[in-house]
Amino acid sequence: MRRVFEGIPLSPGKASGKAVLMATFVGKEQAGAFADEVEKFFKALSSAKKELEALKSRISRTYKREVLDIIELYLMFMEDPAFTEYVVEKLREGVSAADAIKFFFKDYEEKILNVNDKYLRERAKDIRYVRKFLLAKLSDVGVDWDTVARRGEILVVTFISPVDVVNVAEKGIKGIVVEKGSETSHASILARSMGIPMVKLPDATEVLNNGDVVLVDGDRGVVVDPQKEDLTTVVEVAEEHEKEPIPVDLYVNIDFPEEAKVVSKVGAKGVGIFRTEYMYLTSSNWPTEEEQVGYLRRMLRYLDDNISVNVRIADLGGDKIPIYAEYMRDLISYRGIRFFMAEEDLFRTHVRAILKAFEGRQLRLLIPMVSDPYEVRWVKGVVEEELFCLDKRPSELVYGAMLETPAGVVEAKRIASEVDFVSVGTNDLVSLLYGIDRECELPEYLEPPNNLVLIEALRYLVRSVGPDKITLCGEVARNPKYLPYILKAGVKKLSVNPAFVPKIRKWLRGYGKGQTA
Amino acid sequence: MKRKKIVVENKYGIHARVAAAIVKEASKFSSKIYLEREDNNLRANCKSILGLLALGASKGTVLNLEVEGEDEERAFNAMRELLEGLSKDA
């Protein structure tokens, strides 16, 4: 029987198929056969240990003794004879590897939290990290996306990480229904750029069942047992980019090399942001210099030399931590450029790869999350040192700063004096200005026309930096509620997800004609 | 079986680094090596770092060292030396 569930659209488009509910993310995990679980467990354990060992040798040069001690402690937790003994016993009882790990460490966490000494209690935190780290490793070896994709086409989960959006897309999942997430969450951004419809339905795993035939309508919600009329898709004509003038220049934000194809298709002026972090997030280890060069060149293949590309230094940290770097979630809780300031070796590899990949063409290097001019100077220092040692180099090198923290806005003038262009990242700026999680929607009273703080910040930025130097990148740029205000603030360049370029263009034509303010 | 009462005297008790040293030493022997708190009978296998941390032995805690096994003589001496030596450090 046809049932319709209104949802919150996260990624547009329509996809239909059999629903597959992911048990891994929903409540208790289903244990596999004993032998499988044992294998899964030891694989996860050895991959976790290997990674920490590698980390140890890598950082022994750059970090203090304390950090090494922590890593050694983590290794000892994993090697504790009580641990494997307990897990194997539980597996024999039919408990899943994931649950066994959880039970074991939670038990110790609790015991240590009950200790009557504040200093000793601190270690409970470390036990929690090791538990999470191991569980991440386990899901890495454990979630068999092939099997999932064989069971259905529409994935229904409580929550999905950016990395898993890529994983499931590669395996042929056509649409995603999540219980948690927002338009600006990185998973949504990725789903959009991969063209996978995604809808948020707060009780999805309750109301949908394995095997239900469902339609994910990325503009509306979920339809169970859809009828013919639900399935007919309105084909969005992306072709209509005639030369009719619009008041702004449009650029696109892209996340994957292959997406660069769309730049000319949608008639954008260039790439406003190429987000290199997905190169890290989709890899199973820190990508080598050669791998990075290859990845970047794959993108450049689609772009003529005269098309401008702002390559953003990988914006890692926060919810964008590669699975092989889970340990960093705590050792280094920095984001944006500060992540690399704490990881200079990794940064140098990244920089060398970018410089090499852009051999003979203009490189517009965008620095993420700049809050102080010092950060720009630090990047320039490293880049220039690396440049000095290279014979393959860009024909021209210009720097840009991404302003997306309130501090960056306040310091805009001084930061801008260090760079050639500025990009305003409104996704983070909104979240930091209003103190709201990126995963949440802004309540209506904080949006224009009710509240204009963001718009005021933009106006201030345009005034401090100059309208020609500034590009706005973020989801607000395609929101008709915001767009007129953004234009009134003096913004002349927008960079958006390619899927929205035609819509915005259409809207802007209307804006020019009728609804001039 | 060999037993000895030991008072934790170093400033931070059996914290992570100390526990790690105990595990490393204890793991050299085949004997079963335990530390038991005198006040609440919590018991930890000295080859288990998590067990040792869960003891929560802060400065002043009274512990009983228990060693049993083929190499208990050597193990006992080594453990006693380690644990008593700790008291001098921070």
Coordinates of C-alpha atoms in Angstrom, one line a residue:
Chain A
M1 CA 0.0 0.0 0.0
R2 CA 1.3 3.4 -0.9
R3 CA 2.5 5.4 2.1
V4 CA 4.1 8.8 2.0
F5 CA 6.6 10.1 4.6
E6 CA 7.5 13.7 4.5
G7 CA 11.2 14.1 5.1
I8 CA 13.8 16.8 5.1
P9 CA 15.6 17.0 1.7
L10 CA 19.4 16.6 2.0
S11 CA 20.3 15.7 -1.6
P12 CA 18.1 16.2 -4.6
G13 CA 17.0 13.6 -7.2
K14 CA 14.9 10.5 -7.1
A15 CA 15.9 6.9 -6.7
S16 CA 13.8 3.8 -6.0
G17 CA 14.5 0.2 -5.0
K18 CA 14.4 -2.2 -2.2
A19 CA 15.2 -0.8 1.3
V20 CA 18.1 -2.3 3.2
L21 CA 18.4 -1.4 6.9
M22 CA 21.9 -1.4 8.2
A23 CA 22.0 -3.5 11.4
T24 CA 25.5 -2.3 12.2
F25 CA 24.3 1.2 12.9
V26 CA 21.0 0.3 14.4
G27 CA 21.0 -0.9 18.0
K28 CA 22.6 -4.3 18.7
E29 CA 24.7 -5.9 16.1
Q30 CA 23.8 -9.2 14.6
A31 CA 26.7 -11.6 15.2
G32 CA 27.9 -13.7 12.3
A33 CA 29.2 -17.2 12.5
F34 CA 31.8 -17.8 15.2
A35 CA 34.7 -18.2 12.8
D36 CA 33.8 -15.1 10.9
E37 CA 33.5 -13.0 14.0
V38 CA 36.9 -14.3 15.3
E39 CA 38.5 -13.5 12.0
K40 CA 36.9 -10.0 11.9
F41 CA 38.1 -9.3 15.4
F42 CA 41.7 -10.3 14.9
K43 CA 41.8 -8.5 11.6
A44 CA 40.6 -5.3 13.2
L45 CA 42.9 -5.7 16.1
S46 CA 46.0 -6.2 14.0
S47 CA 45.1 -3.4 11.7
A48 CA 44.6 -1.1 14.7
K49 CA 47.9 -2.2 16.2
K50 CA 49.8 -1.8 12.9
E51 CA 48.4 1.7 12.5
L52 CA 49.5 2.8 15.9
E53 CA 53.0 1.3 15.4
A54 CA 53.3 3.2 12.2
L55 CA 52.1 6.3 13.9
K56 CA 54.6 5.8 16.6
S57 CA 57.5 5.7 14.3
R58 CA 56.2 8.6 12.2
I59 CA 55.7 11.0 15.1
S60 CA 58.7 10.1 17.2
R61 CA 60.5 12.9 15.5
T62 CA 57.9 15.6 15.9
Y63 CA 56.1 15.0 19.2
K64 CA 57.0 15.1 22.8
R65 CA 57.5 12.0 24.9
E66 CA 53.9 12.4 26.3
V67 CA 52.3 11.6 23.0
L68 CA 54.4 8.6 22.5
D69 CA 53.5 7.4 25.9
I70 CA 49.8 7.7 25.1
I71 CA 50.2 5.7 21.9
E72 CA 52.1 3.0 23.8
L73 CA 49.4 2.9 26.4
Y74 CA 46.8 2.3 23.7
L75 CA 48.9 -0.5 22.3
M76 CA 49.1 -2.1 25.7
F77 CA 45.4 -1.9 26.1
M78 CA 45.0 -3.8 22.9
E79 CA 47.6 -6.3 23.9
D80 CA 46.1 -6.8 27.4
P81 CA 45.7 -10.6 27.7
A82 CA 42.4 -10.2 29.5
F83 CA 41.0 -8.5 26.4
T84 CA 41.5 -11.2 23.8
E85 CA 40.6 -13.8 26.3
Y86 CA 37.3 -12.1 27.1
V87 CA 36.4 -11.4 23.5
V88 CA 37.0 -14.9 22.3
E89 CA 34.9 -16.3 25.2
K90 CA 32.1 -13.9 24.3
L91 CA 32.3 -14.8 20.6
R92 CA 32.0 -18.4 21.5
E93 CA 28.8 -17.5 23.4
G94 CA 27.4 -16.0 20.1
V95 CA 28.0 -12.3 20.9
S96 CA 29.2 -10.2 18.0
A97 CA 32.8 -8.9 17.9
A98 CA 31.5 -5.4 18.1
D99 CA 29.5 -6.0 21.2
A100 CA 32.3 -8.0 22.8
I101 CA 34.7 -5.1 22.3
K102 CA 32.1 -2.7 23.6
F103 CA 31.3 -4.7 26.7
F104 CA 34.9 -5.3 27.7
F105 CA 36.1 -1.7 27.5
K106 CA 32.9 -0.2 28.9
D107 CA 33.3 -2.4 31.9
Y108 CA 36.8 -1.1 32.5
E109 CA 35.8 2.4 31.7
E110 CA 33.2 2.2 34.4
K111 CA 35.6 0.6 36.9
I112 CA 38.1 3.3 36.4
L113 CA 35.5 6.1 36.6
N114 CA 34.7 4.7 40.0
V115 CA 38.3 5.1 41.2
N116 CA 38.7 7.4 44.1
D117 CA 41.4 9.5 42.6
K118 CA 40.9 12.2 40.1
Y119 CA 44.3 11.8 38.3
L120 CA 43.8 8.0 37.9
R121 CA 40.3 8.5 36.7
E122 CA 41.6 10.4 33.7
R123 CA 42.5 7.1 32.0
A124 CA 38.9 6.2 31.5
K125 CA 39.1 8.6 28.6
D126 CA 41.9 6.6 26.9
I127 CA 39.9 3.4 27.3
R128 CA 37.0 5.1 25.5
Y129 CA 39.2 6.1 22.6
V130 CA 40.7 2.7 22.2
R131 CA 37.2 1.2 22.2
K132 CA 36.1 3.7 19.5
F133 CA 39.2 3.2 17.5
L134 CA 38.8 -0.6 17.5
L135 CA 35.1 -0.3 16.6
A136 CA 36.0 1.9 13.7
K137 CA 38.6 -0.6 12.5
L138 CA 36.0 -3.4 13.0
S139 CA 33.4 -1.6 10.9
D140 CA 36.2 -1.0 8.3
V141 CA 36.9 -4.7 7.9
G142 CA 33.4 -5.7 9.0
V143 CA 30.8 -3.8 7.0
D144 CA 30.7 -5.6 3.7
W145 CA 29.1 -3.1 1.5
D146 CA 28.9 -5.6 -1.4
T147 CA 26.5 -7.7 0.7
V148 CA 24.6 -4.7 1.7
A149 CA 24.3 -3.5 -1.9
R150 CA 23.1 -7.0 -3.0
R151 CA 20.3 -6.8 -0.5
G152 CA 18.9 -3.6 -1.7
E153 CA 19.4 -0.3 -3.4
I154 CA 18.1 2.2 -0.8
L155 CA 20.2 2.4 2.3
V156 CA 18.3 3.2 5.6
V157 CA 20.6 4.1 8.5
T158 CA 20.4 6.2 11.6
F159 CA 23.5 8.1 10.6
I160 CA 26.1 8.0 7.9
S161 CA 29.6 9.3 7.8
P162 CA 31.0 11.1 4.8
V163 CA 33.4 8.2 4.1
D164 CA 30.6 5.7 4.0
V165 CA 28.6 7.8 1.6
V166 CA 31.4 7.2 -0.8
N167 CA 31.7 3.6 0.1
V168 CA 28.0 2.8 -0.5
A169 CA 27.9 4.9 -3.7
E170 CA 30.7 2.9 -5.1
K171 CA 28.9 -0.3 -4.4
G172 CA 25.8 0.7 -6.2
I173 CA 23.5 2.1 -3.5
K174 CA 21.1 4.5 -5.3
G175 CA 19.5 6.4 -2.5
I176 CA 20.0 7.0 1.3
V177 CA 17.5 7.6 4.1
V178 CA 19.1 8.9 7.4
E179 CA 17.6 9.7 10.7
K180 CA 20.2 12.3 11.6
G181 CA 22.0 14.9 9.5
S182 CA 21.5 18.3 7.9
E183 CA 21.9 20.1 4.6
T184 CA 25.3 21.4 5.6
S185 CA 26.7 18.1 7.1
H186 CA 29.6 16.8 5.1
A187 CA 27.7 13.6 4.3
S188 CA 25.0 15.6 2.6
I189 CA 27.4 17.7 0.7
L190 CA 29.0 14.5 -0.6
A191 CA 25.7 12.8 -1.5
R192 CA 24.8 15.9 -3.5
S193 CA 28.1 15.9 -5.3
M194 CA 27.8 12.2 -6.1
G195 CA 24.3 12.7 -7.3
I196 CA 22.8 10.3 -4.7
P197 CA 19.3 11.4 -3.4
M198 CA 19.3 11.6 0.4
V199 CA 16.4 12.3 2.7
K200 CA 16.2 12.8 6.4
L201 CA 13.4 11.0 8.2
P202 CA 13.7 11.1 11.9
D203 CA 12.2 7.6 12.6
A204 CA 13.3 6.0 9.3
T205 CA 14.5 2.7 10.9
E206 CA 11.2 2.4 12.7
V207 CA 8.8 3.0 9.9
L208 CA 10.7 1.4 7.1
N209 CA 11.5 -2.3 6.8
N210 CA 14.0 -4.4 5.0
G211 CA 12.7 -5.3 1.6
D212 CA 10.1 -2.5 1.4
V213 CA 10.0 -1.0 -2.1
V214 CA 10.6 2.6 -1.6
L215 CA 11.2 5.8 -3.5
V216 CA 13.6 8.4 -2.1
D217 CA 12.6 11.7 -3.4
G218 CA 15.4 14.1 -2.6
D219 CA 13.1 17.0 -2.8
R220 CA 10.3 15.7 -0.5
G221 CA 10.6 12.5 1.4
V222 CA 10.1 8.8 1.1
V223 CA 7.3 6.9 -0.6
V224 CA 6.7 3.3 0.2
D225 CA 5.2 1.2 -2.6
P226 CA 5.4 4.1 -5.0
Q227 CA 3.0 4.4 -8.0
K228 CA 3.8 5.3 -11.5
E229 CA 3.2 9.0 -11.0
D230 CA 5.7 9.1 -8.1
L231 CA 8.4 7.6 -10.3
T232 CA 8.2 10.0 -13.2
T233 CA 11.1 12.3 -12.9
V234 CA 11.1 15.8 -14.0
V235 CA 14.2 16.2 -15.9
E236 CA 16.0 19.3 -15.0
V237 CA 17.3 21.0 -18.1
A238 CA 20.8 22.0 -17.3
E239 CA 21.3 23.2 -20.8
E240 CA 19.7 26.6 -20.6
H241 CA 22.7 28.6 -19.8
E242 CA 22.4 31.2 -22.6
K243 CA 24.4 34.3 -22.4
E244 CA 21.8 36.3 -20.7
P245 CA 23.6 38.3 -18.0
I246 CA 23.1 37.6 -14.4
P247 CA 24.4 39.9 -11.6
V248 CA 27.0 37.4 -10.2
D249 CA 29.6 35.0 -11.4
L250 CA 28.9 31.4 -10.6
Y251 CA 31.5 28.9 -9.6
V252 CA 31.2 25.3 -8.5
N253 CA 32.4 23.5 -5.4
I254 CA 33.6 20.0 -6.2
D255 CA 34.6 17.1 -4.1
F256 CA 35.9 14.5 -6.5
P257 CA 38.1 14.7 -9.6
E258 CA 35.5 13.3 -11.9
E259 CA 33.1 16.0 -10.9
A260 CA 35.2 18.5 -12.7
K261 CA 33.5 17.4 -15.9
V262 CA 30.4 19.4 -14.9
V263 CA 32.1 22.7 -14.8
S264 CA 31.7 23.5 -18.5
K265 CA 28.4 21.5 -18.6
V266 CA 26.6 23.8 -16.2
G267 CA 28.4 26.9 -17.6
A268 CA 30.3 27.8 -14.4
K269 CA 33.2 30.2 -14.6
G270 CA 35.5 27.8 -12.7
V271 CA 36.0 25.8 -9.6
G272 CA 35.4 27.9 -6.5
I273 CA 36.6 25.1 -4.2
F274 CA 38.1 21.8 -5.0
R275 CA 37.9 20.0 -1.7
T276 CA 41.0 17.9 -1.4
E277 CA 40.1 16.3 1.9
Y278 CA 38.1 13.5 0.2
M279 CA 41.3 12.3 -1.2
Y280 CA 42.3 11.6 2.4
L281 CA 38.9 10.4 3.5
T282 CA 38.5 7.8 0.8
S283 CA 42.0 6.4 1.1
S284 CA 42.8 3.6 3.5
N285 CA 46.1 5.2 4.5
W286 CA 47.8 8.6 4.3
P287 CA 47.9 9.1 0.6
T288 CA 51.5 9.3 -0.7
E289 CA 52.8 12.2 -2.7
E290 CA 52.5 10.2 -6.0
E291 CA 48.9 9.2 -5.2
Q292 CA 48.0 12.8 -4.5
V293 CA 49.6 14.0 -7.7
G294 CA 47.6 11.4 -9.6
Y295 CA 44.4 12.3 -7.9
L296 CA 44.8 16.1 -8.6
R297 CA 45.8 15.5 -12.2
R298 CA 42.7 13.4 -12.7
M299 CA 40.7 16.5 -11.9
L300 CA 42.8 18.8 -14.1
R301 CA 42.3 16.6 -17.1
Y302 CA 38.7 17.9 -17.4
L303 CA 39.7 21.6 -17.0
D304 CA 41.3 23.7 -19.7
D305 CA 44.3 25.7 -18.6
N306 CA 42.3 29.0 -18.7
I307 CA 39.7 27.8 -16.2
S308 CA 40.5 29.0 -12.7
V309 CA 40.6 26.3 -10.0
N310 CA 40.8 27.1 -6.3
V311 CA 42.5 24.1 -4.8
R312 CA 41.7 24.0 -1.1
I313 CA 44.3 22.6 1.2
A314 CA 42.6 19.6 2.8
D315 CA 40.3 20.7 5.5
L316 CA 40.7 17.8 7.9
G317 CA 39.7 17.6 11.5
G318 CA 36.2 17.9 13.1
D319 CA 34.0 15.3 11.5
K320 CA 36.5 14.9 8.6
I321 CA 39.0 12.6 10.1
P322 CA 40.1 9.6 8.0
I323 CA 39.4 6.3 9.5
Y324 CA 43.1 5.5 9.7
A325 CA 43.6 8.6 11.7
E326 CA 41.0 8.1 14.3
Y327 CA 43.6 8.4 17.0
M328 CA 43.9 12.0 16.1
R329 CA 40.4 12.8 17.1
D330 CA 41.8 13.4 20.5
L331 CA 45.5 14.0 20.2
I332 CA 44.9 16.8 17.7
S333 CA 41.5 18.3 17.9
Y334 CA 42.3 21.0 15.4
R335 CA 40.6 21.7 12.1
G336 CA 41.4 23.4 8.8
I337 CA 44.9 24.7 8.4
R338 CA 45.6 24.2 12.2
F339 CA 45.4 20.5 11.6
F340 CA 48.3 20.7 9.3
M341 CA 50.2 23.1 11.4
A342 CA 50.3 20.4 14.0
E343 CA 51.2 17.8 11.3
E344 CA 53.9 19.5 9.3
D345 CA 55.3 16.4 7.7
L346 CA 51.9 15.4 6.3
F347 CA 51.4 19.0 5.1
R348 CA 54.7 19.1 3.2
T349 CA 53.7 16.0 1.3
H350 CA 50.4 17.5 0.5
V351 CA 52.0 20.8 -0.7
R352 CA 54.6 19.1 -2.9
A353 CA 51.9 17.0 -4.5
I354 CA 49.8 20.1 -5.3
L355 CA 52.7 22.1 -6.6
K356 CA 53.7 19.2 -8.9
A357 CA 50.2 18.5 -10.1
F358 CA 49.8 22.1 -11.2
E359 CA 53.0 22.1 -13.2
G360 CA 52.8 24.7 -15.9
R361 CA 49.5 26.2 -14.9
Q362 CA 48.1 28.7 -12.5
L363 CA 47.7 27.5 -8.9
R364 CA 45.2 29.2 -6.7
L365 CA 45.9 27.7 -3.3
L366 CA 43.1 28.2 -0.8
I367 CA 43.8 27.9 2.9
P368 CA 41.0 26.6 5.0
M369 CA 39.7 28.1 8.2
V370 CA 42.0 31.0 8.5
S371 CA 41.6 33.0 11.7
D372 CA 44.8 35.0 11.8
P373 CA 47.3 36.3 9.2
Y374 CA 50.0 34.3 10.9
E375 CA 48.4 31.1 9.5
V376 CA 48.7 32.5 6.0
R377 CA 52.3 33.4 6.5
W378 CA 53.0 29.9 7.9
V379 CA 51.6 28.3 4.8
K380 CA 53.5 30.6 2.5
G381 CA 56.7 29.8 4.4
V382 CA 56.3 26.1 3.9
V383 CA 55.1 26.4 0.3
E384 CA 58.0 28.6 -0.6
E385 CA 60.5 26.2 1.0
E386 CA 59.0 23.3 -1.0
L387 CA 58.9 25.3 -4.2
F388 CA 62.6 26.0 -3.9
C389 CA 63.4 22.3 -4.1
L390 CA 61.2 21.5 -7.0
D391 CA 61.8 21.8 -10.7
K392 CA 58.2 21.0 -11.7
R393 CA 56.2 24.0 -10.6
P394 CA 53.1 26.0 -11.3
S395 CA 53.4 28.9 -13.8
E396 CA 51.8 31.2 -11.3
L397 CA 51.0 30.9 -7.6
V398 CA 48.4 32.9 -5.8
Y399 CA 47.1 32.4 -2.3
G400 CA 43.5 32.6 -1.0
A401 CA 42.2 32.5 2.5
M402 CA 39.0 30.8 3.5
L403 CA 37.2 33.0 6.1
E404 CA 34.7 30.9 8.0
T405 CA 35.3 31.7 11.7
P406 CA 34.1 34.8 13.5
A407 CA 37.8 35.5 14.2
G408 CA 38.6 35.3 10.5
V409 CA 35.8 37.8 9.8
V410 CA 37.0 40.3 12.4
E411 CA 40.6 40.0 11.1
A412 CA 39.5 40.1 7.4
K413 CA 41.4 43.2 6.5
R414 CA 44.7 42.0 7.8
I415 CA 44.2 38.5 6.4
A416 CA 43.2 39.8 3.0
S417 CA 46.3 41.9 2.8
E418 CA 48.3 38.6 2.8
V419 CA 46.3 37.0 0.0
D420 CA 45.0 37.5 -3.5
F421 CA 41.5 36.3 -2.9
V422 CA 39.1 35.4 -0.1
S423 CA 36.4 32.8 0.1
V424 CA 33.7 33.0 2.7
G425 CA 32.7 29.6 3.9
T426 CA 29.2 30.1 5.2
N427 CA 28.5 26.6 6.3
D428 CA 31.0 26.8 9.2
L429 CA 30.5 30.6 9.6
V430 CA 26.8 30.1 10.3
S431 CA 27.5 27.3 12.7
L432 CA 30.1 29.3 14.6
L433 CA 28.3 32.7 14.5
Y434 CA 25.1 31.2 15.9
G435 CA 26.6 28.5 18.0
I436 CA 24.7 25.8 16.2
D437 CA 25.9 22.4 15.2
R438 CA 26.6 21.8 11.5
E439 CA 24.2 18.9 11.7
C440 CA 21.3 21.1 12.8
E441 CA 19.1 23.4 10.8
L442 CA 18.9 27.1 11.8
P443 CA 15.6 28.0 13.3
E444 CA 13.5 30.4 11.3
Y445 CA 13.9 33.3 13.6
L446 CA 17.6 33.3 13.0
E447 CA 17.3 33.4 9.3
P448 CA 16.7 36.4 7.0
P449 CA 14.6 38.5 7.1
N450 CA 14.2 37.9 10.9
N451 CA 17.9 37.9 11.7
L452 CA 20.6 39.5 9.6
V453 CA 23.8 38.8 11.5
L454 CA 25.2 36.6 8.8
I455 CA 24.3 39.3 6.2
E456 CA 25.9 42.0 8.3
A457 CA 29.1 39.9 8.5
L458 CA 29.1 39.5 4.7
R459 CA 28.6 43.3 4.3
Y460 CA 31.5 43.9 6.6
L461 CA 33.6 41.4 4.7
V462 CA 32.8 42.9 1.3
R463 CA 33.7 46.3 2.7
S464 CA 37.0 45.1 4.3
V465 CA 38.2 42.9 1.4
G466 CA 36.7 44.5 -1.7
P467 CA 33.9 42.9 -3.8
D468 CA 36.2 41.7 -6.5
K469 CA 38.3 39.7 -4.2
I470 CA 35.5 37.8 -2.5
T471 CA 33.6 34.6 -3.3
L472 CA 30.8 33.2 -1.2
C473 CA 30.9 29.4 -0.9
G474 CA 28.2 27.6 1.0
E475 CA 24.7 26.3 1.0
V476 CA 23.1 29.6 1.8
A477 CA 24.0 30.7 -1.7
R478 CA 21.3 28.6 -3.2
N479 CA 18.7 29.4 -0.6
P480 CA 16.1 31.9 -2.1
K481 CA 15.6 33.2 1.5
Y482 CA 19.2 34.4 1.6
L483 CA 20.1 35.1 -2.0
P484 CA 18.6 38.7 -2.3
Y485 CA 20.3 39.7 1.0
I486 CA 23.6 38.2 -0.1
L487 CA 23.5 40.2 -3.3
K488 CA 22.5 43.3 -1.4
A489 CA 25.6 42.8 0.8
G490 CA 27.7 43.3 -2.3
V491 CA 28.7 39.7 -3.0
K492 CA 29.5 39.3 -6.7
K493 CA 30.8 35.7 -6.9
L494 CA 29.1 32.6 -5.7
S495 CA 30.4 29.1 -5.5
V496 CA 27.9 26.3 -5.1
N497 CA 27.3 22.6 -5.6
P498 CA 27.1 22.0 -9.4
A499 CA 23.6 20.6 -9.1
F500 CA 22.3 24.0 -8.1
V501 CA 23.9 26.1 -10.7
P502 CA 21.0 26.0 -13.2
K503 CA 18.5 26.7 -10.5
I504 CA 20.4 29.7 -9.2
R505 CA 20.9 31.0 -12.7
K506 CA 17.2 30.8 -13.3
W507 CA 16.4 32.5 -10.1
L508 CA 18.9 35.3 -10.6
R509 CA 17.3 36.1 -14.0
G510 CA 14.0 36.5 -12.3
Y511 CA 15.7 38.6 -9.6
G512 CA 17.1 41.0 -12.2
K513 CA 13.7 41.5 -13.8
G514 CA 10.9 41.5 -11.3
Q515 CA 11.9 41.5 -7.7
T516 CA 14.6 44.1 -7.6
A517 CA 15.0 45.4 -4.1
Chain B
M1 CA 53.1 -18.9 46.9
K2 CA 54.9 -15.8 48.0
R3 CA 53.2 -12.8 49.5
K4 CA 54.2 -9.3 50.6
K5 CA 52.5 -6.2 51.8
I6 CA 53.5 -3.1 49.8
V7 CA 52.3 0.5 50.4
V8 CA 52.1 2.7 47.3
E9 CA 54.2 5.7 48.1
N10 CA 54.8 7.5 44.9
K11 CA 52.9 10.7 44.3
Y12 CA 50.5 9.7 41.6
G13 CA 49.9 6.1 42.6
I14 CA 49.8 3.3 40.1
H15 CA 49.2 5.6 37.1
A16 CA 49.6 4.6 33.5
R17 CA 53.3 4.7 33.2
V18 CA 53.9 2.8 36.4
A19 CA 51.3 0.2 35.4
A20 CA 53.0 -0.2 32.0
A21 CA 56.3 -0.8 33.8
I22 CA 54.6 -3.4 36.1
V23 CA 53.1 -5.2 33.1
K24 CA 56.4 -5.3 31.2
E25 CA 58.2 -6.8 34.2
A26 CA 55.5 -9.2 35.2
S27 CA 55.2 -10.5 31.6
K28 CA 58.8 -11.8 31.8
F29 CA 57.7 -14.6 34.1
S30 CA 55.4 -17.5 33.8
S31 CA 54.2 -17.2 37.4
K32 CA 50.8 -15.8 38.2
I33 CA 51.3 -12.4 39.7
Y34 CA 48.6 -10.4 41.4
L35 CA 48.2 -7.2 43.4
E36 CA 45.3 -7.1 45.8
R37 CA 44.0 -4.0 47.6
E38 CA 43.8 -4.6 51.3
D39 CA 40.9 -2.2 51.9
N40 CA 38.4 -3.7 49.4
N41 CA 40.0 -6.9 48.1
L42 CA 40.0 -5.6 44.5
R43 CA 42.5 -7.8 42.6
A44 CA 44.5 -7.2 39.5
N45 CA 46.6 -9.5 37.3
C46 CA 49.9 -7.7 37.0
K47 CA 50.1 -8.7 33.3
S48 CA 46.9 -6.8 32.6
I49 CA 47.3 -3.0 32.2
L50 CA 43.6 -2.4 32.4
G51 CA 43.3 -4.5 35.6
L52 CA 46.1 -2.5 37.2
L53 CA 44.5 0.8 36.3
A54 CA 41.1 -0.4 37.5
L55 CA 42.7 -1.0 40.9
G56 CA 42.8 2.7 41.3
A57 CA 45.8 2.5 43.7
S58 CA 46.6 6.1 44.7
K59 CA 49.3 7.1 47.1
G60 CA 48.9 5.4 50.4
T61 CA 47.0 2.4 49.2
V62 CA 48.0 -0.8 50.9
L63 CA 48.5 -3.7 48.4
N64 CA 49.4 -7.4 48.7
L65 CA 51.8 -8.7 46.1
E66 CA 51.1 -12.4 45.4
V67 CA 53.3 -14.5 43.2
E68 CA 52.7 -18.2 42.4
G69 CA 54.3 -20.5 39.9
E70 CA 57.5 -22.2 38.7
D71 CA 59.6 -19.1 38.7
E72 CA 58.0 -17.5 41.7
E73 CA 61.2 -16.9 43.5
R74 CA 62.7 -14.8 40.7
A75 CA 59.4 -13.2 39.8
F76 CA 58.7 -12.2 43.4
N77 CA 62.1 -10.6 43.9
A78 CA 61.9 -8.7 40.6
M79 CA 58.4 -7.4 41.3
R80 CA 59.2 -6.4 44.9
E81 CA 62.2 -4.5 43.7
L82 CA 60.2 -2.8 41.0
L83 CA 57.3 -1.9 43.3
E84 CA 59.5 -0.7 46.2
G85 CA 61.7 1.2 43.8
L86 CA 58.7 3.1 42.5
S87 CA 58.2 4.8 45.8
K88 CA 61.2 6.9 45.3
D89 CA 60.0 8.4 42.0
A90 CA 57.2 10.9 41.5

